[in-house]
Structure formats: C-alpha cells, structure tokens
C-alpha cells in the first residue's frame, strides 16, 4: 500500500495484492475486500480510514487484455534481467516506452523518463548547424 495522493489532494491510497492472496480476494464481496485491505491500517491511522470517499478495484489477473499484470512481464523461465527492454536506435527509429526505462520500468515514471531519453537521442542524432 502506498500514498498516491495528488499534491492538492484529496488523499488517495493504492494497494497492490499479488499471487494467491489476490485470487483469494476474488471470492469476496467489495465490503469484505475493503475491510481486509484497510482494517490493518486502523491502529495506525484511526477508524476514519475505513470511511472511504470512494473505492475502485481492478483485478489485473481477470482482465483478458492485461494478461495478469499491469506492466509487461517476461515469459516464464526468462532471467531476471529482462527489463529494461533494449532500446538501441535502429537507423532513424528511436524506441521509448515504460519498459525501456532504466529506472521504474513498466511504470508511468519510467514512461516519462524513457520519452525524455528518446527525445534527447533524436535531438543528438540531428545534424548540428554550422557555427559562423
């Protein structure tokens, strides 16, 4: 669980549950899932943590288009050094995307930094104007 609150609020917590624990949550109703996920926070944040302004759930493993994860995953048996995905330019084609990021591959922050990296690669590859 981590704080994903925007600078101007309102407060927002994001919880990620993986593996068998995530699949066990599938058999519960929304209120039961909310109680299981937020209940352990009560001793630390107080009972108001249970009074959510809103609640959104996403079961990535049930999404037919996500394939079980919200970032690209290597195939079973791949080594643990798959990410970042290679991004060496091929001619004038420059590669960017979250999975090509050196830090935070697969996440929005990685997508932003990889876009900046690719943009700089393009700039660096352009012919430089002659100086008078």
mmCIF file of C-alpha atoms in Angstrom:
data_model
loop_
_atom_site.group_PDB
_atom_site.id
_atom_site.type_symbol
_atom_site.label_atom_id
_atom_site.label_comp_id
_atom_site.label_asym_id
_atom_site.label_seq_id
_atom_site.Cartn_x
_atom_site.Cartn_y
_atom_site.Cartn_z
ATOM 1 C CA UNK A 1 0.000 0.000 0.000
ATOM 2 C CA UNK A 2 1.302 3.415 -0.854
ATOM 3 C CA UNK A 3 0.187 7.022 -0.920
ATOM 4 C CA UNK A 4 -0.710 8.203 -4.432
ATOM 5 C CA UNK A 5 -2.268 11.488 -3.336
ATOM 6 C CA UNK A 6 -2.004 14.344 -5.829
ATOM 7 C CA UNK A 7 -0.269 17.472 -4.451
ATOM 8 C CA UNK A 8 -3.595 19.257 -3.986
ATOM 9 C CA UNK A 9 -5.435 16.182 -2.607
ATOM 10 C CA UNK A 10 -7.756 14.561 -1.812
ATOM 11 C CA UNK A 11 -5.996 11.709 -0.036
ATOM 12 C CA UNK A 12 -5.555 8.544 -2.099
ATOM 13 C CA UNK A 13 -4.106 5.155 -1.194
ATOM 14 C CA UNK A 14 -3.207 2.436 -3.683
ATOM 15 C CA UNK A 15 -2.945 -1.193 -2.636
ATOM 16 C CA UNK A 16 -1.442 -3.925 -4.773
ATOM 17 C CA UNK A 17 -2.128 -7.552 -3.913
ATOM 18 C CA UNK A 18 -0.424 -10.320 -5.858
ATOM 19 C CA UNK A 19 -0.434 -14.086 -6.210
ATOM 20 C CA UNK A 20 -2.699 -16.399 -4.253
ATOM 21 C CA UNK A 21 -3.760 -13.561 -1.955
ATOM 22 C CA UNK A 22 -5.142 -11.632 -4.934
ATOM 23 C CA UNK A 23 -7.054 -14.651 -6.191
ATOM 24 C CA UNK A 24 -8.481 -15.261 -2.707
ATOM 25 C CA UNK A 25 -9.976 -11.754 -2.773
ATOM 26 C CA UNK A 26 -11.949 -12.668 -5.919
ATOM 27 C CA UNK A 27 -14.329 -14.781 -3.853
ATOM 28 C CA UNK A 28 -15.301 -11.923 -1.540
ATOM 29 C CA UNK A 29 -17.652 -9.025 -1.959
ATOM 30 C CA UNK A 30 -16.387 -5.455 -2.169
ATOM 31 C CA UNK A 31 -17.030 -4.675 1.511
ATOM 32 C CA UNK A 32 -15.092 -7.748 2.645
ATOM 33 C CA UNK A 33 -12.143 -6.836 0.411
ATOM 34 C CA UNK A 34 -12.182 -3.249 1.685
ATOM 35 C CA UNK A 35 -12.215 -4.464 5.314
ATOM 36 C CA UNK A 36 -9.344 -6.886 4.734
ATOM 37 C CA UNK A 37 -7.214 -4.281 2.987
ATOM 38 C CA UNK A 38 -7.941 -1.249 5.157
ATOM 39 C CA UNK A 39 -8.527 -2.936 8.538
ATOM 40 C CA UNK A 40 -4.816 -3.299 9.346
ATOM 41 C CA UNK A 41 -4.428 0.475 8.965
ATOM 42 C CA UNK A 42 -6.885 1.340 11.745
ATOM 43 C CA UNK A 43 -4.313 1.027 14.581
ATOM 44 C CA UNK A 44 -2.006 3.385 12.686
ATOM 45 C CA UNK A 45 -4.394 5.880 11.048
ATOM 46 C CA UNK A 46 -7.526 5.581 13.140
ATOM 47 C CA UNK A 47 -11.033 4.307 12.356
ATOM 48 C CA UNK A 48 -11.716 7.048 9.798
ATOM 49 C CA UNK A 49 -9.500 5.188 7.327
ATOM 50 C CA UNK A 50 -12.431 2.787 6.888
ATOM 51 C CA UNK A 51 -14.720 5.646 5.748
ATOM 52 C CA UNK A 52 -13.572 5.913 2.147
ATOM 53 C CA UNK A 53 -14.853 8.726 -0.042
ATOM 54 C CA UNK A 54 -14.689 6.343 -2.985
ATOM 55 C CA UNK A 55 -13.345 2.893 -3.799
ATOM 56 C CA UNK A 56 -12.017 1.499 -7.064
ATOM 57 C CA UNK A 57 -10.861 -2.056 -7.658
ATOM 58 C CA UNK A 58 -9.023 -3.655 -10.560
ATOM 59 C CA UNK A 59 -8.250 -7.381 -10.711
ATOM 60 C CA UNK A 60 -5.487 -7.442 -13.309
ATOM 61 C CA UNK A 61 -5.439 -11.234 -13.388
ATOM 62 C CA UNK A 62 -9.082 -11.217 -14.523
ATOM 63 C CA UNK A 63 -8.535 -8.679 -17.309
ATOM 64 C CA UNK A 64 -8.323 -10.567 -20.617
ATOM 65 C CA UNK A 65 -6.303 -7.730 -22.161
ATOM 66 C CA UNK A 66 -3.751 -7.317 -19.373
ATOM 67 C CA UNK A 67 -2.595 -10.911 -19.154
ATOM 68 C CA UNK A 68 -2.407 -10.838 -15.385
ATOM 69 C CA UNK A 69 -0.279 -7.788 -14.779
ATOM 70 C CA UNK A 70 -0.344 -4.063 -15.227
ATOM 71 C CA UNK A 71 3.208 -3.963 -16.618
ATOM 72 C CA UNK A 72 4.933 -6.085 -19.249
ATOM 73 C CA UNK A 73 6.083 -9.393 -17.841
ATOM 74 C CA UNK A 74 8.750 -11.681 -19.262
ATOM 75 C CA UNK A 75 7.824 -15.191 -20.276
ATOM 76 C CA UNK A 76 8.209 -17.942 -17.703
ATOM 77 C CA UNK A 77 11.832 -19.050 -17.443
ATOM 78 C CA UNK A 78 13.274 -15.701 -18.525
ATOM 79 C CA UNK A 79 16.163 -14.350 -16.491
ATOM 80 C CA UNK A 80 15.549 -11.542 -14.037
ATOM 81 C CA UNK A 81 17.495 -9.042 -16.137
ATOM 82 C CA UNK A 82 14.844 -8.708 -18.861
ATOM 83 C CA UNK A 83 13.991 -5.118 -18.001
ATOM 84 C CA UNK A 84 14.740 -2.633 -19.174
ATOM 85 C CA UNK A 85 13.924 -3.805 -22.678
ATOM 86 C CA UNK A 86 16.732 -2.929 -25.123
ATOM 87 C CA UNK A 87 16.158 0.382 -26.888
ATOM 88 C CA UNK A 88 19.164 0.902 -29.155
ATOM 89 C CA UNK A 89 18.087 3.074 -32.101
ATOM 90 C CA UNK A 90 17.839 1.360 -35.474
ATOM 91 C CA UNK A 91 18.630 3.918 -38.123
ATOM 92 C CA UNK A 92 16.307 6.827 -37.550
ATOM 93 C CA UNK A 93 13.917 4.795 -35.385
ATOM 94 C CA UNK A 94 14.226 5.561 -31.665
ATOM 95 C CA UNK A 95 12.448 3.476 -29.073
ATOM 96 C CA UNK A 96 10.623 4.712 -25.993
ATOM 97 C CA UNK A 97 8.134 3.198 -23.605
ATOM 98 C CA UNK A 98 7.821 2.374 -19.942
ATOM 99 C CA UNK A 99 9.552 -0.992 -20.329
ATOM 100 C CA UNK A 100 12.673 0.654 -21.829
ATOM 101 C CA UNK A 101 13.301 2.825 -18.762
ATOM 102 C CA UNK A 102 16.460 2.260 -16.721
ATOM 103 C CA UNK A 103 14.562 3.144 -13.539
ATOM 104 C CA UNK A 104 10.931 2.238 -12.814
ATOM 105 C CA UNK A 105 10.434 0.153 -15.967
ATOM 106 C CA UNK A 106 6.785 -0.579 -16.578
ATOM 107 C CA UNK A 107 5.510 2.402 -14.627
ATOM 108 C CA UNK A 108 4.399 5.908 -15.617
ATOM 109 C CA UNK A 109 7.582 7.443 -14.234
ATOM 110 C CA UNK A 110 9.574 5.076 -16.462
ATOM 111 C CA UNK A 111 7.456 6.029 -19.473
ATOM 112 C CA UNK A 112 8.167 9.714 -18.891
ATOM 113 C CA UNK A 113 11.920 9.255 -18.435
ATOM 114 C CA UNK A 114 12.166 6.940 -21.451
ATOM 115 C CA UNK A 115 10.311 9.507 -23.572
ATOM 116 C CA UNK A 116 12.762 12.180 -22.484
ATOM 117 C CA UNK A 117 15.684 9.847 -23.193
ATOM 118 C CA UNK A 118 14.384 9.029 -26.686
ATOM 119 C CA UNK A 119 13.710 12.707 -27.424
ATOM 120 C CA UNK A 120 17.292 13.567 -26.436
ATOM 121 C CA UNK A 121 18.586 10.728 -28.630
ATOM 122 C CA UNK A 122 16.649 12.192 -31.572
ATOM 123 C CA UNK A 123 17.991 15.691 -30.875
ATOM 124 C CA UNK A 124 21.543 14.334 -30.604
ATOM 125 C CA UNK A 125 21.162 12.482 -33.911
ATOM 126 C CA UNK A 126 20.124 15.585 -35.865
ATOM 127 C CA UNK A 127 22.748 17.388 -37.937
ATOM 128 C CA UNK A 128 24.206 20.244 -35.953
ATOM 129 C CA UNK A 129 24.034 23.713 -37.525
ATOM 130 C CA UNK A 130 27.348 25.174 -38.582
ATOM 131 C CA UNK A 131 28.649 27.983 -36.438
ATOM 132 C CA UNK A 132 29.708 31.189 -38.244
#
